[in-house]
Short mmCIF file of C-alpha atoms and ligand atoms in Angstrom, two decimals:
data_model
loop_
_atom_site.label_atom_id
_atom_site.label_comp_id
_atom_site.label_asym_id
_atom_site.label_seq_id
_atom_site.Cartn_x
_atom_site.Cartn_y
_atom_site.Cartn_z
CA MET A 390 0.00 0.00 0.00
CA SER A 391 1.44 3.39 -0.89
CA GLU A 392 1.79 5.88 1.95
CA ASP A 393 -0.73 8.42 0.94
CA SER A 394 -3.08 7.38 -1.83
CA LEU A 395 -5.60 4.58 -2.02
CA LEU A 396 -6.42 5.72 -5.57
CA ASP A 397 -2.79 5.23 -6.67
CA ASP A 398 -3.03 1.65 -5.40
CA ALA A 399 -6.29 1.13 -7.26
CA LEU A 400 -4.81 2.49 -10.50
CA VAL A 401 -2.12 -0.20 -10.38
CA ARG A 402 -4.90 -2.64 -11.24
CA LEU A 403 -5.94 -0.53 -14.24
CA ASP A 404 -2.40 -0.59 -15.62
CA GLU A 405 -2.17 -4.35 -15.09
CA ALA A 406 -5.37 -4.87 -17.07
CA ALA A 407 -4.37 -2.44 -19.82
CA ALA A 408 -1.26 -4.54 -20.49
CA HIS A 409 -3.55 -7.35 -21.71
CA LEU A 410 -5.59 -5.27 -24.16
CA SER A 411 -4.71 -2.98 -27.01
CA ILE A 412 -6.41 0.20 -25.96
CA ASP A 413 -5.83 3.83 -26.90
CA PRO A 414 -3.57 5.29 -24.15
CA ASP A 415 -5.90 8.32 -24.04
CA VAL A 416 -8.66 6.04 -22.77
CA ILE A 417 -6.46 4.80 -19.94
CA GLU A 418 -5.47 8.38 -19.13
CA LYS A 419 -9.12 9.43 -18.96
CA LEU A 420 -9.86 6.62 -16.49
CA LYS A 421 -7.10 7.79 -14.15
CA PHE A 422 -8.96 10.93 -13.06
CA ALA A 423 -12.38 11.51 -11.54
CA ARG A 424 -14.67 13.56 -13.76
CA GLU A 425 -15.81 15.67 -10.78
CA THR A 426 -15.49 15.55 -7.01
CA THR A 427 -17.42 18.05 -4.93
CA LYS A 428 -16.58 18.78 -1.33
CA VAL A 429 -18.89 20.64 1.06
CA ARG A 430 -19.21 21.33 4.75
CA LEU A 431 -22.58 20.28 6.14
CA MET A 432 -23.83 22.20 9.17
CA ILE A 433 -26.57 20.66 11.30
CA ARG A 434 -28.36 21.50 14.53
CA MET A 435 -27.58 19.00 17.30
CA ASP A 436 -30.22 17.84 19.80
CA ASP A 437 -28.76 20.09 22.52
CA GLY A 438 -29.25 23.17 20.33
CA SER A 439 -25.58 23.54 19.35
CA ARG A 440 -24.40 23.40 15.74
CA LYS A 441 -21.84 21.04 14.30
CA SER A 442 -20.26 20.76 10.88
CA PHE A 443 -19.08 17.73 8.93
CA LEU A 444 -17.05 17.38 5.73
CA ALA A 445 -18.87 15.62 2.91
CA TRP A 446 -18.09 14.60 -0.66
CA ARG A 447 -19.76 13.33 -3.80
CA CYS A 448 -17.63 12.01 -6.65
CA ARG A 449 -18.84 11.25 -10.18
CA TYR A 450 -15.85 9.31 -11.44
CA ASP A 451 -16.91 8.37 -14.95
CA ASP A 452 -20.29 8.52 -16.69
CA THR A 453 -19.42 7.13 -20.10
CA ARG A 454 -21.65 4.07 -19.73
CA GLY A 455 -24.54 5.82 -18.00
CA PRO A 456 -25.50 7.86 -14.92
CA THR A 457 -23.01 7.55 -12.08
CA LYS A 458 -23.98 5.08 -9.36
CA GLY A 459 -22.56 4.54 -5.91
CA GLY A 460 -23.25 4.48 -2.20
CA ILE A 461 -22.92 7.08 0.52
CA ARG A 462 -20.67 6.16 3.45
CA PHE A 463 -20.82 7.68 6.93
CA HIS A 464 -17.41 7.10 8.54
CA PRO A 465 -15.03 9.13 10.73
CA ASP A 466 -12.05 8.23 8.51
CA ALA A 467 -13.71 9.13 5.18
CA THR A 468 -11.47 11.21 2.87
CA ALA A 469 -11.67 12.59 -0.66
CA ASP A 470 -9.08 10.00 -1.75
CA GLU A 471 -11.21 7.16 -0.37
CA VAL A 472 -14.38 8.52 -2.02
CA GLU A 473 -12.65 8.82 -5.41
CA THR A 474 -11.20 5.32 -5.09
CA LEU A 475 -14.58 3.84 -4.21
CA ALA A 476 -16.07 5.70 -7.20
CA PHE A 477 -13.32 4.32 -9.45
CA TRP A 478 -14.16 0.79 -8.26
CA MET A 479 -17.86 1.46 -8.94
CA THR A 480 -17.00 2.48 -12.51
CA PHE A 481 -15.34 -0.88 -13.06
CA LYS A 482 -17.93 -2.86 -11.08
CA CYS A 483 -20.83 -1.55 -13.17
CA ALA A 484 -18.88 -2.36 -16.34
CA VAL A 485 -18.07 -5.87 -15.04
CA MET A 486 -21.79 -6.53 -14.60
CA ASN A 487 -22.69 -4.74 -17.86
CA LEU A 488 -25.05 -2.38 -16.00
CA PRO A 489 -25.87 0.87 -17.85
CA TYR A 490 -24.08 2.98 -15.23
CA GLY A 491 -20.88 4.85 -14.58
CA GLY A 492 -19.26 5.01 -11.16
CA GLY A 493 -19.81 7.42 -8.28
CA LYS A 494 -19.55 7.53 -4.50
CA GLY A 495 -20.23 9.81 -1.56
CA ALA A 496 -19.26 10.13 2.07
CA VAL A 497 -19.66 12.16 5.21
CA GLN A 498 -16.77 12.29 7.67
CA VAL A 499 -18.72 11.39 10.79
CA ASP A 500 -19.01 8.67 13.40
CA PRO A 501 -22.77 8.04 13.26
CA ARG A 502 -22.56 6.00 16.48
CA GLN A 503 -21.98 9.30 18.31
CA LEU A 504 -25.16 10.87 16.85
CA SER A 505 -28.81 10.45 17.84
CA LYS A 506 -31.30 9.15 15.27
CA ALA A 507 -32.71 12.67 14.82
CA GLU A 508 -29.21 14.09 14.27
CA ILE A 509 -28.46 11.40 11.65
CA GLU A 510 -31.72 12.31 9.90
CA ARG A 511 -30.77 16.01 9.83
CA LEU A 512 -27.31 15.12 8.51
CA SER A 513 -28.79 12.86 5.80
CA ARG A 514 -31.17 15.61 4.69
CA ALA A 515 -28.35 18.18 4.73
CA TYR A 516 -26.33 15.91 2.44
CA ILE A 517 -29.14 15.88 -0.12
CA GLN A 518 -29.68 19.65 0.15
CA ALA A 519 -25.99 20.18 -0.59
CA PHE A 520 -25.76 17.73 -3.49
CA ALA A 521 -29.27 17.83 -5.03
CA ARG A 522 -28.01 19.62 -8.14
CA ILE A 523 -25.44 16.88 -8.76
CA LEU A 524 -27.88 14.00 -8.20
CA GLY A 525 -30.73 12.80 -10.39
CA PRO A 526 -32.30 9.55 -11.64
CA ASP A 527 -30.43 9.93 -14.95
CA ARG A 528 -27.39 11.71 -13.57
CA ASP A 529 -26.09 10.37 -10.26
CA ILE A 530 -27.85 7.75 -8.11
CA PRO A 531 -26.73 7.08 -4.51
CA ALA A 532 -27.29 3.94 -2.40
CA PRO A 533 -26.31 2.70 1.08
CA ASP A 534 -22.73 1.88 2.06
CA VAL A 535 -20.87 1.51 5.37
CA TYR A 536 -22.96 2.85 8.31
CA THR A 537 -25.84 3.96 6.08
CA ASN A 538 -28.97 1.88 5.53
CA SER A 539 -32.45 1.80 3.99
CA MET A 540 -33.88 4.13 6.65
CA ILE A 541 -31.30 6.78 5.71
CA MET A 542 -32.01 6.23 2.00
CA GLY A 543 -35.70 6.79 2.78
CA TRP A 544 -34.96 10.16 4.45
CA MET A 545 -32.71 11.12 1.54
CA ALA A 546 -35.33 10.18 -1.08
CA ASP A 547 -37.91 12.20 0.87
CA GLU A 548 -35.62 15.24 1.01
CA TYR A 549 -34.92 15.02 -2.73
CA ALA A 550 -38.68 14.77 -3.47
CA GLN A 551 -39.28 17.94 -1.43
CA ILE A 552 -36.55 19.81 -3.32
CA VAL A 553 -37.75 18.85 -6.83
CA GLY A 554 -41.44 19.01 -5.88
CA GLN A 555 -42.37 15.47 -6.84
CA ALA A 556 -41.59 11.87 -5.93
CA GLU A 557 -38.45 10.68 -7.76
CA PRO A 558 -37.85 7.20 -6.32
CA ALA A 559 -35.27 6.32 -9.00
CA VAL A 560 -32.86 8.95 -7.61
CA ILE A 561 -31.75 6.65 -4.78
CA THR A 562 -31.65 2.88 -4.37
CA GLY A 563 -31.66 0.74 -1.24
CA LYS A 564 -34.84 2.49 -0.07
CA PRO A 565 -37.41 0.93 2.26
CA ILE A 566 -39.90 -1.25 0.33
CA SER A 567 -42.70 1.19 1.29
CA LEU A 568 -40.91 3.99 -0.62
CA GLY A 569 -40.21 2.01 -3.79
CA GLY A 570 -37.36 -0.17 -2.58
CA SER A 571 -36.84 -3.55 -4.20
CA LEU A 572 -37.44 -6.93 -2.67
CA GLY A 573 -34.12 -8.74 -2.36
CA ARG A 574 -31.97 -5.59 -1.96
CA GLY A 575 -31.22 -6.29 1.72
CA ASP A 576 -29.06 -9.36 1.17
CA ALA A 577 -28.14 -8.70 -2.48
CA THR A 578 -24.42 -8.07 -1.94
CA ALA A 579 -23.90 -11.28 0.00
CA ARG A 580 -26.29 -13.26 -2.20
CA GLY A 581 -24.38 -12.25 -5.35
CA GLY A 582 -21.12 -13.47 -3.78
CA TYR A 583 -22.85 -16.64 -2.63
CA TYR A 584 -24.18 -17.39 -6.15
CA LEU A 585 -20.70 -16.76 -7.56
CA VAL A 586 -18.98 -19.19 -5.18
CA ARG A 587 -21.66 -21.80 -5.75
CA HIS A 588 -21.37 -21.48 -9.54
CA LEU A 589 -17.56 -21.70 -9.60
CA SER A 590 -17.39 -24.28 -6.83
CA ALA A 591 -16.18 -27.16 -9.03
CA ASP A 592 -13.62 -24.93 -10.82
CA LEU A 593 -12.37 -23.71 -7.45
CA GLY A 594 -12.05 -27.28 -6.19
CA LEU A 595 -14.37 -26.60 -3.26
CA GLY A 596 -16.03 -29.48 -1.47
CA GLU A 597 -18.99 -29.62 0.91
CA ASN A 598 -18.84 -28.45 4.53
CA LEU A 599 -16.50 -25.51 4.09
CA ARG A 600 -15.04 -23.74 7.13
CA VAL A 601 -15.69 -20.03 6.72
CA ALA A 602 -14.30 -16.91 8.45
CA VAL A 603 -16.18 -13.61 8.00
CA GLN A 604 -14.47 -10.31 8.80
CA GLY A 605 -17.04 -7.56 9.50
CA PHE A 606 -20.54 -8.43 10.58
CA GLY A 607 -22.80 -5.76 9.08
CA ASN A 608 -25.05 -6.04 6.07
CA ALA A 609 -22.65 -8.00 3.86
CA GLY A 610 -21.09 -10.12 6.63
CA GLN A 611 -24.28 -11.20 8.37
CA HIS A 612 -26.04 -12.24 5.17
CA ILE A 613 -23.12 -14.24 3.78
CA ALA A 614 -22.80 -16.08 7.12
CA ARG A 615 -26.53 -16.85 7.08
CA LEU A 616 -26.59 -18.02 3.43
CA LEU A 617 -23.51 -20.24 3.77
CA ALA A 618 -24.61 -21.69 7.13
CA ALA A 619 -27.99 -22.58 5.59
CA ASP A 620 -26.11 -24.67 2.98
CA GLY A 621 -24.39 -26.64 5.73
CA HIS A 622 -21.07 -24.76 5.76
CA LYS A 623 -19.50 -24.02 9.12
CA ILE A 624 -18.94 -20.39 10.14
CA VAL A 625 -15.89 -20.78 12.38
CA ALA A 626 -14.98 -17.11 12.96
CA VAL A 627 -16.56 -13.65 12.65
CA SER A 628 -15.46 -10.19 13.75
CA ASP A 629 -16.69 -6.62 13.96
CA SER A 630 -15.02 -3.34 14.90
CA GLU A 631 -14.75 -4.43 18.56
CA GLY A 632 -13.19 -7.88 18.10
CA GLY A 633 -13.94 -11.41 17.00
CA VAL A 634 -15.32 -14.79 18.03
CA TYR A 635 -14.25 -18.31 17.08
CA SER A 636 -15.61 -21.83 17.39
CA GLU A 637 -14.05 -24.84 15.75
CA ALA A 638 -17.42 -26.61 15.97
CA GLY A 639 -19.13 -23.67 14.21
CA LEU A 640 -20.56 -20.42 15.57
CA HIS A 641 -24.27 -19.92 16.22
CA VAL A 642 -25.08 -17.45 13.45
CA ASP A 643 -28.57 -16.62 14.79
CA MET A 644 -27.08 -15.71 18.18
CA LEU A 645 -24.59 -13.38 16.49
CA VAL A 646 -27.25 -11.75 14.30
CA ASN A 647 -29.44 -11.22 17.38
CA ALA A 648 -26.56 -9.62 19.29
CA LYS A 649 -26.01 -7.15 16.41
CA ALA A 650 -29.75 -6.44 16.09
CA ASN A 651 -29.74 -5.49 19.78
CA GLY A 652 -26.84 -3.09 19.29
CA HIS A 653 -24.13 -5.37 20.75
CA SER A 654 -20.82 -6.50 19.32
CA VAL A 655 -20.32 -10.14 18.28
CA VAL A 656 -17.86 -10.19 21.20
CA SER A 657 -20.85 -10.10 23.60
CA THR A 658 -21.52 -13.77 22.71
CA VAL A 659 -18.13 -14.98 24.06
CA GLY A 660 -18.69 -17.78 26.57
CA GLN A 661 -22.08 -18.74 25.10
CA GLY A 662 -22.55 -21.78 22.82
CA GLY A 663 -18.81 -22.48 22.76
CA HIS A 664 -17.90 -19.05 21.33
CA GLU A 665 -14.29 -18.10 22.15
CA ALA A 666 -12.74 -14.62 21.89
CA LEU A 667 -10.44 -13.72 18.96
CA LYS A 668 -8.02 -10.84 19.43
CA GLY A 669 -7.13 -8.09 16.96
CA GLU A 670 -6.48 -9.25 13.42
CA ALA A 671 -6.36 -12.95 14.39
CA LEU A 672 -9.45 -13.69 12.29
CA VAL A 673 -7.47 -13.28 9.08
CA GLY A 674 -5.18 -16.19 10.01
CA VAL A 675 -7.70 -18.71 11.38
CA GLU A 676 -7.81 -22.26 9.99
CA CYS A 677 -10.54 -22.11 7.31
CA ASP A 678 -11.26 -22.81 3.63
CA LEU A 679 -12.99 -19.56 2.75
CA LEU A 680 -12.21 -16.08 4.11
CA VAL A 681 -14.81 -13.38 3.47
CA PRO A 682 -13.58 -9.83 4.17
CA SER A 683 -16.79 -7.82 4.68
CA ALA A 684 -15.56 -4.74 6.57
CA LEU A 685 -13.33 -2.02 5.13
CA GLU A 686 -10.39 -1.39 2.78
CA ASN A 687 -6.80 -2.56 3.34
CA MET A 688 -7.65 -5.10 6.06
CA ILE A 689 -5.49 -7.76 4.40
CA HIS A 690 -2.05 -6.30 3.97
CA GLU A 691 1.64 -7.10 3.70
CA LYS A 692 1.91 -7.94 7.41
CA ASN A 693 -0.99 -10.39 7.79
CA ALA A 694 -1.39 -11.88 4.27
CA GLY A 695 1.27 -14.48 5.04
CA THR A 696 -0.82 -15.83 7.95
CA ILE A 697 -3.81 -16.69 5.75
CA LYS A 698 -4.76 -20.39 5.71
CA ALA A 699 -7.86 -20.07 3.49
CA ARG A 700 -7.65 -21.34 -0.10
CA LEU A 701 -10.23 -18.85 -1.32
CA ILE A 702 -11.05 -15.22 -0.52
CA LEU A 703 -14.42 -13.72 -1.44
CA GLU A 704 -14.09 -9.92 -1.31
CA LEU A 705 -17.49 -8.67 -0.19
CA ALA A 706 -15.81 -5.49 1.11
CA ASN A 707 -14.41 -2.99 -1.34
CA GLY A 708 -10.62 -3.02 -1.57
CA PRO A 709 -9.92 -5.27 1.43
CA VAL A 710 -6.66 -6.65 -0.05
CA THR A 711 -3.72 -4.34 -0.78
CA PRO A 712 -1.64 -4.88 -3.96
CA GLU A 713 1.29 -6.09 -1.79
CA ALA A 714 -0.96 -8.63 -0.08
CA ASP A 715 -2.29 -9.73 -3.48
CA ALA A 716 1.25 -10.65 -4.54
CA ILE A 717 1.78 -12.66 -1.34
CA LEU A 718 -1.54 -14.48 -1.83
CA ALA A 719 -0.67 -15.28 -5.45
CA ARG A 720 2.56 -16.91 -4.27
CA LYS A 721 0.55 -18.97 -1.76
CA ASN A 722 -1.91 -19.99 -4.54
CA VAL A 723 -4.81 -18.42 -2.68
CA ILE A 724 -7.56 -17.52 -5.18
CA VAL A 725 -9.14 -14.11 -4.69
CA LEU A 726 -12.62 -13.45 -6.11
CA PRO A 727 -12.23 -9.67 -6.42
CA ASP A 728 -14.56 -6.97 -5.06
CA ILE A 729 -15.64 -5.58 -8.44
CA LEU A 730 -17.15 -9.00 -9.18
CA ALA A 731 -17.72 -10.60 -5.76
CA ASN A 732 -19.75 -7.78 -4.18
CA ALA A 733 -21.45 -6.57 -7.37
CA GLY A 734 -24.75 -8.20 -6.34
CA GLY A 735 -25.55 -5.04 -4.36
CA VAL A 736 -25.36 -2.63 -7.28
CA THR A 737 -27.04 -5.17 -9.55
CA VAL A 738 -30.16 -5.31 -7.38
CA SER A 739 -29.90 -1.52 -7.01
CA TYR A 740 -30.13 -1.45 -10.79
CA PHE A 741 -33.23 -3.70 -10.61
CA GLU A 742 -34.73 -1.26 -8.08
CA TRP A 743 -34.07 1.69 -10.41
CA VAL A 744 -35.61 -0.17 -13.38
CA GLN A 745 -38.71 -1.02 -11.29
CA ASN A 746 -39.01 2.62 -10.12
CA LYS A 747 -38.82 3.87 -13.70
CA GLN A 748 -41.35 1.30 -14.91
CA GLY A 749 -43.64 1.59 -11.90
CA PHE A 750 -43.89 -2.19 -12.09
CA TYR A 751 -42.56 -4.30 -9.24
CA TRP A 752 -41.03 -7.78 -9.45
CA THR A 753 -41.30 -10.72 -7.07
CA GLU A 754 -38.39 -11.73 -4.86
CA ARG A 755 -38.01 -14.86 -7.00
CA ASP A 756 -37.62 -12.69 -10.13
CA ILE A 757 -34.91 -10.68 -8.36
CA HIS A 758 -33.00 -13.75 -7.19
CA ASP A 759 -33.21 -15.45 -10.59
CA ARG A 760 -32.05 -12.38 -12.50
CA LEU A 761 -29.23 -11.75 -10.02
CA ARG A 762 -28.05 -15.35 -10.22
CA GLU A 763 -28.12 -15.28 -14.01
CA ILE A 764 -25.94 -12.14 -14.21
CA MET A 765 -23.50 -13.27 -11.48
CA GLU A 766 -23.04 -16.62 -13.22
CA ARG A 767 -22.71 -15.10 -16.70
CA GLU A 768 -20.15 -12.44 -15.78
CA GLY A 769 -18.39 -14.70 -13.25
CA ARG A 770 -17.95 -17.38 -15.89
CA ALA A 771 -16.71 -14.87 -18.50
CA ILE A 772 -14.12 -13.55 -16.04
CA TRP A 773 -13.06 -17.03 -14.96
CA ASN A 774 -12.50 -17.92 -18.63
CA ILE A 775 -10.40 -14.77 -19.21
CA ALA A 776 -8.29 -15.67 -16.16
CA LYS A 777 -7.69 -19.18 -17.53
CA ASP A 778 -7.10 -18.06 -21.15
CA LYS A 779 -4.65 -15.30 -20.25
CA GLY A 780 -3.11 -17.04 -17.25
CA VAL A 781 -3.85 -14.06 -14.98
CA SER A 782 -5.45 -13.61 -11.57
CA VAL A 783 -9.23 -13.41 -11.34
CA ARG A 784 -8.79 -9.77 -10.29
CA THR A 785 -6.81 -8.86 -13.41
CA ALA A 786 -9.34 -10.78 -15.52
CA ALA A 787 -12.21 -8.78 -13.98
CA TYR A 788 -10.42 -5.51 -14.79
CA VAL A 789 -9.70 -6.70 -18.35
CA HIS A 790 -13.40 -7.59 -18.78
CA ALA A 791 -14.55 -4.19 -17.50
CA LEU A 792 -11.88 -2.16 -19.28
CA ASP A 793 -12.80 -3.73 -22.60
CA ARG A 794 -16.39 -2.53 -22.16
CA LEU A 795 -15.37 0.90 -20.87
CA ALA A 796 -12.94 1.46 -23.72
CA GLU A 797 -15.55 0.47 -26.29
CA ALA A 798 -18.05 2.94 -24.79
CA ILE A 799 -15.50 5.76 -24.51
CA GLU A 800 -14.51 5.31 -28.14
CA ALA A 801 -18.15 5.02 -29.25
CA HIS A 802 -18.79 8.45 -27.76
CA GLY A 803 -16.39 9.89 -30.35
CA THR A 804 -12.88 9.96 -29.05
CA GLN A 805 -11.77 12.94 -31.13
CA SER A 806 -14.33 15.44 -29.92
CA PHE A 807 -14.11 14.07 -26.41
CA PHE A 808 -10.40 14.65 -25.96
CA THR A 809 -10.19 18.00 -27.71
CA SER A 810 -13.01 19.62 -25.71
P1 LIG B 772 -21.97 -2.22 7.52
O1 LIG B 772 -21.80 -0.87 8.08
O2 LIG B 772 -23.32 -2.84 7.53
O3 LIG B 772 -20.96 -3.24 8.25
C1 LIG B 772 -19.60 -3.00 8.39
C2 LIG B 772 -19.07 -3.98 9.42
O4 LIG B 772 -17.65 -3.91 9.49
C3 LIG B 772 -19.59 -3.72 10.85
O5 LIG B 772 -19.95 -4.96 11.43
C4 LIG B 772 -18.36 -3.15 11.55
O6 LIG B 772 -18.37 -3.42 12.95
C5 LIG B 772 -17.26 -3.94 10.85
N1 LIG B 772 -15.94 -3.39 11.03
C6 LIG B 772 -15.53 -2.10 11.00
N2 LIG B 772 -14.21 -2.05 11.28
C7 LIG B 772 -13.79 -3.32 11.47
C8 LIG B 772 -12.54 -3.91 11.79
N3 LIG B 772 -11.46 -3.16 11.96
N4 LIG B 772 -12.49 -5.26 11.92
C9 LIG B 772 -13.58 -6.04 11.74
N5 LIG B 772 -14.79 -5.53 11.43
C10 LIG B 772 -14.88 -4.18 11.31
O7 LIG B 772 -21.38 -2.16 6.04
P2 LIG B 772 -21.71 -3.11 4.80
O8 LIG B 772 -22.77 -2.46 4.01
O9 LIG B 772 -21.84 -4.51 5.23
O10 LIG B 772 -20.35 -2.92 3.99
C11 LIG B 772 -19.17 -3.66 4.29
C12 LIG B 772 -18.25 -3.62 3.09
O11 LIG B 772 -18.96 -4.13 1.97
C13 LIG B 772 -17.74 -2.24 2.70
O12 LIG B 772 -16.45 -2.36 2.16
C14 LIG B 772 -18.71 -1.83 1.62
O13 LIG B 772 -18.18 -0.84 0.76
C15 LIG B 772 -18.90 -3.17 0.94
N6 LIG B 772 -20.10 -3.25 0.12
C16 LIG B 772 -21.34 -3.14 0.67
C17 LIG B 772 -22.46 -3.21 -0.15
C18 LIG B 772 -23.85 -3.15 0.39
O14 LIG B 772 -24.79 -3.31 -0.40
N7 LIG B 772 -24.05 -2.98 1.68
C19 LIG B 772 -22.29 -3.39 -1.53
C20 LIG B 772 -21.02 -3.53 -2.06
C21 LIG B 772 -19.93 -3.46 -1.21
#
């Protein structure tokens, strides 16, 4: 990981992919810079009557393939660099899945755990007031990300409707069902990864009864644990921001989900049902077949990659493995199913939500699952084949797949006029 820029690390992957395609260097150059990143300071009234301000960003990285699409993160460590990197990944993720979107992302630098519900609502509405002119159902479409959820998307959609004077459900995805949200959005990120692993299982040499470790136990982490446990796999370790738990015999997933629903850490289950405490980053190195990073960026790095025992990593988080760690994992023959493919189920069902909002016609949960599975399997298979044909990692293959589509669209727009404007 380079000292100061997550985006520089991400761009390494673009260069790696470009080496396998013959693409106009101008196209690569264009993809190295965000189209626009807007920074504002949001000021809100706190419950005690005082005022507090928070830095916030919205980045529209590239809109060649359609309106920009990407979540809004509430996190104390959010930075412009992180927002642009996440928007870059969204650009590639939407191209991987062949969705008619470009990539965007937003963030507020805040620890929402320190705010009351009413303060979070005021902050969410302030975000939309500040960025309403950038957003739009055919321009830039947010969604939930770390520490934001469907309730927040509902407040944001409501604020946007008040500003434009009419309901515009397609401006935001991940909304509550009652406001035009889609069935199947809640577990879509994990479900997409689950369908991918199931589809490639024979190619990956996976058997039955896998031992699974899940890092991060929020939306993505809880649902993948639930889906895999229901198939008879054993969830041996999970962690959240306060620590981890381990059980060789398998953790009680329902107990962990209940603890989180009641506002407690997974650590609160230590001592019950055979759950033992795991310290610090120990989860990464536990004995398991499948490791599922579902927390934040750079959690698997140069210093802990060597401890990994898993044969397969499913990146439900965005950017959990640094380029240095990737090289170590390649030497250990650990296969990494990369974020821009593995967690693309979330944006894919967001796309379904947007389509349903525009049509005013709503699909059944079965329709959503079937369509998601079909796309995950189709794009997963295409990427797996590129990896085999070119003898590259699945990550590089995913970037090659996406870059091919992006380059075609950029050139179709008329390269000459584009670059001379
Ligand atoms: P979330 O806020 O629901 O959960 C995040 C989890 O990570 C929490 O359990 C938190 O305690 C844990 N965490 C934070 N720091 C940690 C640490 N140091 N060690 C272990 N756990 C830690 O967020 P989410 O929506 O599940 O997103 C998780 C990741 O998945 C992010 O990288 C996000 O960008 C990515 N992602 C999410 C979606 C989605 O639809 N929710 C879609 C695509 C990608």
